[in-house]
mmCIF file of C-alpha atoms and ligand atoms in Angstrom:
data_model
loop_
_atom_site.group_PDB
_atom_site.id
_atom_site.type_symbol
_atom_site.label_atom_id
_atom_site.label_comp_id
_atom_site.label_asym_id
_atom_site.label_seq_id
_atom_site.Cartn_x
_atom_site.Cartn_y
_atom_site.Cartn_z
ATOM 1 C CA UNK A 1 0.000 0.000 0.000
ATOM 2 C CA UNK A 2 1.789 3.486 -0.562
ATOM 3 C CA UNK A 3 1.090 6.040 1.372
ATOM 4 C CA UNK A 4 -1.711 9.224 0.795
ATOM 5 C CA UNK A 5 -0.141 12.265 1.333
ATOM 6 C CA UNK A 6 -1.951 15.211 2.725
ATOM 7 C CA UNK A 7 -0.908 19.128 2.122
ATOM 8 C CA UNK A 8 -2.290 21.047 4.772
ATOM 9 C CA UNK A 9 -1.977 25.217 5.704
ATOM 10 C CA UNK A 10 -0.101 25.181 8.176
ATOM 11 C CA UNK A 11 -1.061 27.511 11.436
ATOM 12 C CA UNK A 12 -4.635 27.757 12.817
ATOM 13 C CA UNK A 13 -6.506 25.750 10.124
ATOM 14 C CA UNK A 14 -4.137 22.820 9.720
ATOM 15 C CA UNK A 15 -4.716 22.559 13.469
ATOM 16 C CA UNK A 16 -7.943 22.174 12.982
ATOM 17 C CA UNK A 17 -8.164 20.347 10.460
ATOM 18 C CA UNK A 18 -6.011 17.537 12.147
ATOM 19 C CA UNK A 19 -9.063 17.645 15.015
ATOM 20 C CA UNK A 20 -11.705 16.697 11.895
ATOM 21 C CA UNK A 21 -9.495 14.064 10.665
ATOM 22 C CA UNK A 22 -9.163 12.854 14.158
ATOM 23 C CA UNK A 23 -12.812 12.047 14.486
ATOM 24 C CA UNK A 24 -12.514 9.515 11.302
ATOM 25 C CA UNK A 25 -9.844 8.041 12.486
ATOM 26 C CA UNK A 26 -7.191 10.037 10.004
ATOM 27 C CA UNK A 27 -4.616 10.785 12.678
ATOM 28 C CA UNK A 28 -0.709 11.267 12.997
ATOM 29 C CA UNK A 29 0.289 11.518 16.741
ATOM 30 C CA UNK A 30 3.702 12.816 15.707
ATOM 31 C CA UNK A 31 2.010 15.931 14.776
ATOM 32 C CA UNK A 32 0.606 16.329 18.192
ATOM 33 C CA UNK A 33 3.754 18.181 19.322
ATOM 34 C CA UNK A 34 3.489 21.672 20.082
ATOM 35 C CA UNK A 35 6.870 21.996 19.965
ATOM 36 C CA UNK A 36 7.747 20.611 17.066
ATOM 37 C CA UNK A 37 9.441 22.522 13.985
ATOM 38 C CA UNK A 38 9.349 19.456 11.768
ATOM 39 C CA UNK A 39 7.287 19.784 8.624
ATOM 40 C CA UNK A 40 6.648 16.757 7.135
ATOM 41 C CA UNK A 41 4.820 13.896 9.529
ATOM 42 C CA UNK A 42 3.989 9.852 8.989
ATOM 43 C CA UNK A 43 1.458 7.249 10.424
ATOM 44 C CA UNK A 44 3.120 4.452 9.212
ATOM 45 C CA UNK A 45 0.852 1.946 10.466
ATOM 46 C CA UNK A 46 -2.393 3.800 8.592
ATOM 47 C CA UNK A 47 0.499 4.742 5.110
ATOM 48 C CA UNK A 48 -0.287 8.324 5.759
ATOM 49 C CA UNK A 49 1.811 11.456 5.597
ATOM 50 C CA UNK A 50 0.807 15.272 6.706
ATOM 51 C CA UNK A 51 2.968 18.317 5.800
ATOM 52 C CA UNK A 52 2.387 21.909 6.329
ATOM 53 C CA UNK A 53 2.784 24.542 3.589
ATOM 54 C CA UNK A 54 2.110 27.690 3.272
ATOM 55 C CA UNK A 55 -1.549 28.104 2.464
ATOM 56 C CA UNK A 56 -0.700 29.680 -0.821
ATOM 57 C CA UNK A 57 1.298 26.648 -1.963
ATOM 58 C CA UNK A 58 -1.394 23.812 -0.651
ATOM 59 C CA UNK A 59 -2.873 24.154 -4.051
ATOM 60 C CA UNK A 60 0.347 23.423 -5.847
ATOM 61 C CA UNK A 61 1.630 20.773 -4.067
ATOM 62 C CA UNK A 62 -1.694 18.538 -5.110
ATOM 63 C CA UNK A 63 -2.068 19.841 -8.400
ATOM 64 C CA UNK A 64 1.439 18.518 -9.255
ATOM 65 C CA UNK A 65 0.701 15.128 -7.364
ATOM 66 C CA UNK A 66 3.238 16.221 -4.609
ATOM 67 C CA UNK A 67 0.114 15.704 -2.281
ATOM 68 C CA UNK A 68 -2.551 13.426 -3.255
ATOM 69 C CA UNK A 69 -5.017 15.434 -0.883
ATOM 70 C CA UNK A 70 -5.009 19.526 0.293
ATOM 71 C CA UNK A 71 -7.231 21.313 3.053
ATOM 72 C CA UNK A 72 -6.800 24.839 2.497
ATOM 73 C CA UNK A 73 -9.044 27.917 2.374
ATOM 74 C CA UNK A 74 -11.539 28.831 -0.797
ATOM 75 C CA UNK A 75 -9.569 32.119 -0.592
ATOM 76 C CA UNK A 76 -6.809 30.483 -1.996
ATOM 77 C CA UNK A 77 -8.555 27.740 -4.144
ATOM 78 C CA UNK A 78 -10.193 30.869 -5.972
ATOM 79 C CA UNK A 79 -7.007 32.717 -6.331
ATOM 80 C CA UNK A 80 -4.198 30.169 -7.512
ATOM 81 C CA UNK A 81 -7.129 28.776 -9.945
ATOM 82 C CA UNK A 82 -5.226 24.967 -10.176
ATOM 83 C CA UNK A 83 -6.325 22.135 -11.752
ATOM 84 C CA UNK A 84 -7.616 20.144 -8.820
ATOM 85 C CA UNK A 85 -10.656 18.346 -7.656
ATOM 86 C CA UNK A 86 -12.621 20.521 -5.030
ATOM 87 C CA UNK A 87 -14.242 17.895 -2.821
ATOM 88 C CA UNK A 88 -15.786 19.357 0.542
ATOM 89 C CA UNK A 89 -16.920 21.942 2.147
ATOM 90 C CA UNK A 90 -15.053 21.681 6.045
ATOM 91 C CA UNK A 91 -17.315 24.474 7.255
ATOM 92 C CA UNK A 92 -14.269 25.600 9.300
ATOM 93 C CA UNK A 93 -12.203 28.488 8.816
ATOM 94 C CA UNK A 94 -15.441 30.501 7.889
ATOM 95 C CA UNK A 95 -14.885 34.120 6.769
ATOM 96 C CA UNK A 96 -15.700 36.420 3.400
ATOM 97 C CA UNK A 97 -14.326 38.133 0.859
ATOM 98 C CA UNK A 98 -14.682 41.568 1.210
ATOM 99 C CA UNK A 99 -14.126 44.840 -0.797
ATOM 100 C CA UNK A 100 -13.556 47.561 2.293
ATOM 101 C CA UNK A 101 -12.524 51.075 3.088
ATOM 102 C CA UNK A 102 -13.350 53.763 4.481
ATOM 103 C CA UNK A 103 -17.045 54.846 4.895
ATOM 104 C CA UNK A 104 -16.698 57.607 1.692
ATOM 105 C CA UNK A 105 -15.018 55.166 -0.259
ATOM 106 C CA UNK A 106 -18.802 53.790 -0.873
ATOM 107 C CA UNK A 107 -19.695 56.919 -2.865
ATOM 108 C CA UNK A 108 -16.432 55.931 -5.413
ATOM 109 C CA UNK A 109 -18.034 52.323 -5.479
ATOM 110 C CA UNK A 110 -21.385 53.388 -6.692
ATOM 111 C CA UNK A 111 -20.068 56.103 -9.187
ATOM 112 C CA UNK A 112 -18.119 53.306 -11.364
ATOM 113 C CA UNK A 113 -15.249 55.595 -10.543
ATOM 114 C CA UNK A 114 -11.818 54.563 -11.364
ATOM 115 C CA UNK A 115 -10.347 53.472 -8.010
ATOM 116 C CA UNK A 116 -7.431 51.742 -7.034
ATOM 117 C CA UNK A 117 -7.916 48.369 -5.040
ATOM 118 C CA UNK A 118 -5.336 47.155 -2.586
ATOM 119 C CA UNK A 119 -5.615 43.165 -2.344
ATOM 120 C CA UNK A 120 -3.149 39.934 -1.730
ATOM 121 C CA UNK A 121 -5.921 38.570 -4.006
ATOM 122 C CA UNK A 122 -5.197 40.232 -7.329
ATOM 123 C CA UNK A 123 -7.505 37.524 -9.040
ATOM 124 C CA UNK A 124 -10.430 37.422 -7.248
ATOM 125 C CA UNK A 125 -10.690 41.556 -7.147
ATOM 126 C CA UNK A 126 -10.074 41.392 -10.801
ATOM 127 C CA UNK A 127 -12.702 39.049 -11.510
ATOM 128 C CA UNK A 128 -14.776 40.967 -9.438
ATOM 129 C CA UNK A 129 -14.109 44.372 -10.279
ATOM 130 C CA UNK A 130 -13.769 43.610 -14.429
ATOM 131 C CA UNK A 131 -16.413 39.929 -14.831
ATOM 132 C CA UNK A 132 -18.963 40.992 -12.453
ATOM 133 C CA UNK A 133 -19.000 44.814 -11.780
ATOM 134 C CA UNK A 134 -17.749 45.591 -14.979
ATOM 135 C CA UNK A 135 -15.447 48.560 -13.373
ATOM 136 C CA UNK A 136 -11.888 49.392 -14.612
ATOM 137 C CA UNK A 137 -9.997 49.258 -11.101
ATOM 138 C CA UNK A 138 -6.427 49.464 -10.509
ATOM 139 C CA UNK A 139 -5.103 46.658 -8.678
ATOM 140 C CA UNK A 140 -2.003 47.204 -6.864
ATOM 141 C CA UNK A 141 -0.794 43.863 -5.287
ATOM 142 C CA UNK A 142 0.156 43.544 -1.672
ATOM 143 C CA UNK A 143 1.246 40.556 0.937
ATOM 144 C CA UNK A 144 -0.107 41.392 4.062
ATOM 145 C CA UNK A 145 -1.614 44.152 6.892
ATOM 146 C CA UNK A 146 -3.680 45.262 3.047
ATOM 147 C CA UNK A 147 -5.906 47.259 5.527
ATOM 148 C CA UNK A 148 -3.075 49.801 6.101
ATOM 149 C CA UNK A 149 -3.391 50.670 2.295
ATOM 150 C CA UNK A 150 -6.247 52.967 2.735
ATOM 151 C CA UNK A 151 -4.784 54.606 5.306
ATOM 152 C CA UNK A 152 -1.918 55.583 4.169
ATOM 153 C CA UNK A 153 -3.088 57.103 0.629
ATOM 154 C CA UNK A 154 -1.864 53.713 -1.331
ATOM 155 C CA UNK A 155 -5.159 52.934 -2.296
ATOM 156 C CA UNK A 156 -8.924 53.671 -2.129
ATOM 157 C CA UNK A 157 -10.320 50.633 -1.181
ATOM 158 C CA UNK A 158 -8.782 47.186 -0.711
ATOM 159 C CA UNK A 159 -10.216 43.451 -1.451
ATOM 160 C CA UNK A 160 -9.504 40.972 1.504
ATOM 161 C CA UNK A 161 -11.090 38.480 4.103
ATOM 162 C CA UNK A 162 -13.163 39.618 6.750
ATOM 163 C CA UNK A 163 -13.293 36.935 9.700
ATOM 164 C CA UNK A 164 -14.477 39.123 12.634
ATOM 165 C CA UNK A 165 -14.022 42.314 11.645
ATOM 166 C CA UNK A 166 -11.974 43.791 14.172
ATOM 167 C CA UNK A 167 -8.664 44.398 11.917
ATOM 168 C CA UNK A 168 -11.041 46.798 10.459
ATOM 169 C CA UNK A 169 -12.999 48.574 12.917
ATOM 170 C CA UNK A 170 -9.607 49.086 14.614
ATOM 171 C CA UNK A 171 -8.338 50.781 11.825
ATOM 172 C CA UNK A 172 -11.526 52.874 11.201
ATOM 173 C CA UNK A 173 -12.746 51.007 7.670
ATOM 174 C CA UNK A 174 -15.932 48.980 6.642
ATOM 175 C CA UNK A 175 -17.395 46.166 4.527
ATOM 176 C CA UNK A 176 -18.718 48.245 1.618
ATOM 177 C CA UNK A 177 -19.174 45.234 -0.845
ATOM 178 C CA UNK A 178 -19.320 41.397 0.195
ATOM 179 C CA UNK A 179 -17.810 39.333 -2.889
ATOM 180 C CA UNK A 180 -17.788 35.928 -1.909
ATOM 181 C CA UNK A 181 -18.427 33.358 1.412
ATOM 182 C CA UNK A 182 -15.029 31.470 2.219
ATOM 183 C CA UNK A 183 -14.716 28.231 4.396
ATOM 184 C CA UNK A 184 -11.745 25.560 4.167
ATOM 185 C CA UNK A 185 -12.347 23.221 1.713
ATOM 186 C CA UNK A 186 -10.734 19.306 0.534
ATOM 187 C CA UNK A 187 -9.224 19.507 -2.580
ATOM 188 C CA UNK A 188 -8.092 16.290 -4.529
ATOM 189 C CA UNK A 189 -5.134 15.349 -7.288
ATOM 190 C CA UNK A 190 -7.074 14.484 -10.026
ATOM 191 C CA UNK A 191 -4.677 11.244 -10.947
ATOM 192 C CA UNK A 192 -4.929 10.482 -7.518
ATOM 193 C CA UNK A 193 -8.424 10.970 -7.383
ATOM 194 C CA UNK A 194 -8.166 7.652 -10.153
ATOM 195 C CA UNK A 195 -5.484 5.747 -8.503
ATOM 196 C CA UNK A 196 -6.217 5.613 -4.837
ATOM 197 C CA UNK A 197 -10.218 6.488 -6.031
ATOM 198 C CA UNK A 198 -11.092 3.525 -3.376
ATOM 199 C CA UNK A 199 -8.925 5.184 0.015
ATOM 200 C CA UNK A 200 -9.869 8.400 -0.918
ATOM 201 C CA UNK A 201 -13.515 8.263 -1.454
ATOM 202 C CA UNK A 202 -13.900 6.701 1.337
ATOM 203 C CA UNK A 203 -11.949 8.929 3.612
ATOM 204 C CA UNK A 204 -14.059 12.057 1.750
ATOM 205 C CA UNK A 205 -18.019 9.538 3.260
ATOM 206 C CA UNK A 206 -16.477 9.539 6.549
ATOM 207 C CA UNK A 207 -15.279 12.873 6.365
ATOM 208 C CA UNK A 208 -18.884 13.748 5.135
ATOM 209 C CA UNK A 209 -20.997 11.789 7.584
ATOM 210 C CA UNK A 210 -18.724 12.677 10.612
ATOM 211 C CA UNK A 211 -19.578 16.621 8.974
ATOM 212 C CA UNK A 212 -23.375 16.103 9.030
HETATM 213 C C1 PRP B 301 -6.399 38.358 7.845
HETATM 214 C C2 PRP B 301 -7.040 39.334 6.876
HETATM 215 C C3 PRP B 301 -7.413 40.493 7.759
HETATM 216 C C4 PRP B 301 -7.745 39.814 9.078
HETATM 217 C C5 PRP B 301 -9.236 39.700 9.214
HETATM 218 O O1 PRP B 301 -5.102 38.750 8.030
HETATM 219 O O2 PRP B 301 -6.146 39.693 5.845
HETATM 220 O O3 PRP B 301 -6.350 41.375 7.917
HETATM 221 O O4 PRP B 301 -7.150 38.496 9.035
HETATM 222 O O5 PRP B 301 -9.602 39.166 10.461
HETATM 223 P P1 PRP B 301 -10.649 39.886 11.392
HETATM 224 O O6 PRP B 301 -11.831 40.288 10.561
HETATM 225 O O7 PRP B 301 -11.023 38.822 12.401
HETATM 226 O O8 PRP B 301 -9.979 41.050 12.043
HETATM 227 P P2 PRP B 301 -3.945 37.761 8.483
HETATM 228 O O9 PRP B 301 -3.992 37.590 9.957
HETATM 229 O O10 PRP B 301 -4.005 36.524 7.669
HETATM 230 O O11 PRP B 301 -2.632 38.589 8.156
HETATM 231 P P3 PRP B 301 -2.147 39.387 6.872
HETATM 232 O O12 PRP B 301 -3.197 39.327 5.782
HETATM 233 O O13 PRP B 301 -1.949 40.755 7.356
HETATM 234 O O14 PRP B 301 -0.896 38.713 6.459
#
């Protein structure tokens, strides 16, 4: 038997993740170690293996068959737009896609203006903006703490996930436009998908009925 390999996000949502997996009986103890700094873990007796990438790379590693299997957010699934199988819904990690700013950045919105948009998610606020709003936008790519963007003059608005919505209360911008729901989400190789299609269904029914 070889083994399945899973890709998960490492930090918050690989955590919990592991605690879903648990509950079908998907489980590497090695991981279990706070401590730990290792990134790649093994259940030999079950021929599984875990490793932690960044979230943005999750969707590589299984298109490319480096990982059979990938948990990762539909953030990222929308953004890095790989060939992959998208399986189910986790219902965890539960946040949206939001186009925010400050409160008179709504009148720009409304007025088709041309804006600029401040996002780590240059392809989901262009297919926003351009496919669905039909508004030429600037977009002027970031990598994190977008929400200072508006502050500082870089931009008028910026695209990015809103979980609770403190980051941006504190920094005195709103929601003014929800694009999307986002939740983690299994994704599948798509050879895989045919070569192991007996493990791997049936981890995705147990998955599905420990879920419901
Ligand atoms: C995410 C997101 C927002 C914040 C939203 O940032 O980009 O900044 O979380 O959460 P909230 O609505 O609960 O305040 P993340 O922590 O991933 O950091 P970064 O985008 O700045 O890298």
């Amino acid at each position: 038997m070889r083994y399945i390999t899973f890709a998960l996000a490492k930090g918050r949502l690989a955590r919990q993740a592991m605690g879903l997996l648990k509950k079908v009986g998907i489980t590497c103890p090695e991981m279990e170690d706070p401590n730990t700094r290792k990134l790649i873990f093994t259940n030999e007796e079950l021929k599984l293996k875990f490793f932690l990438a960044k979230a943005s790379d999750v969707p590589t590693y299984v298109e490319y068959g480096a990982a059979d299997i990938g948990i990762v957010g539909r953030d990222t699934i929308l953004e890095e737009r790989r060939n992959l199988y998208e399986v189910l819904d986790l219902g965890i990690g539960k946040c949206r896609m939001c186009v925010a700013g400050p409160a008179e950045a709504a009148e720009l919105l409304r007025h088709q203006q041309l804006i600029r948009v401040a996002t780590k998610y240059p392809v989901i606020a262009k297919d926003y903006f351009y496919n669905r709003k039909h508004q030429t936008v600037e977009i002027i790519k970031l990598n994190g703490s977008v929400e200072l963007a508006p502050i500082v003059g870089l931009s008028e608005v910026i695209v990015d996930i809103v979980e609770t919505g403190t980051t941006l209360k504190e920094n005195g911008l709103q929601v003014l436009e929800e694009i999307c729901d986002l939740s983690a989400k299994v994704v599948v190789n798509q050879v895989s998908m045919k070569m192991e299609n007996q493990r791997i269904t049936q981890m995705i029914q147990d998955l599905r009925g420990a879920l419901a």
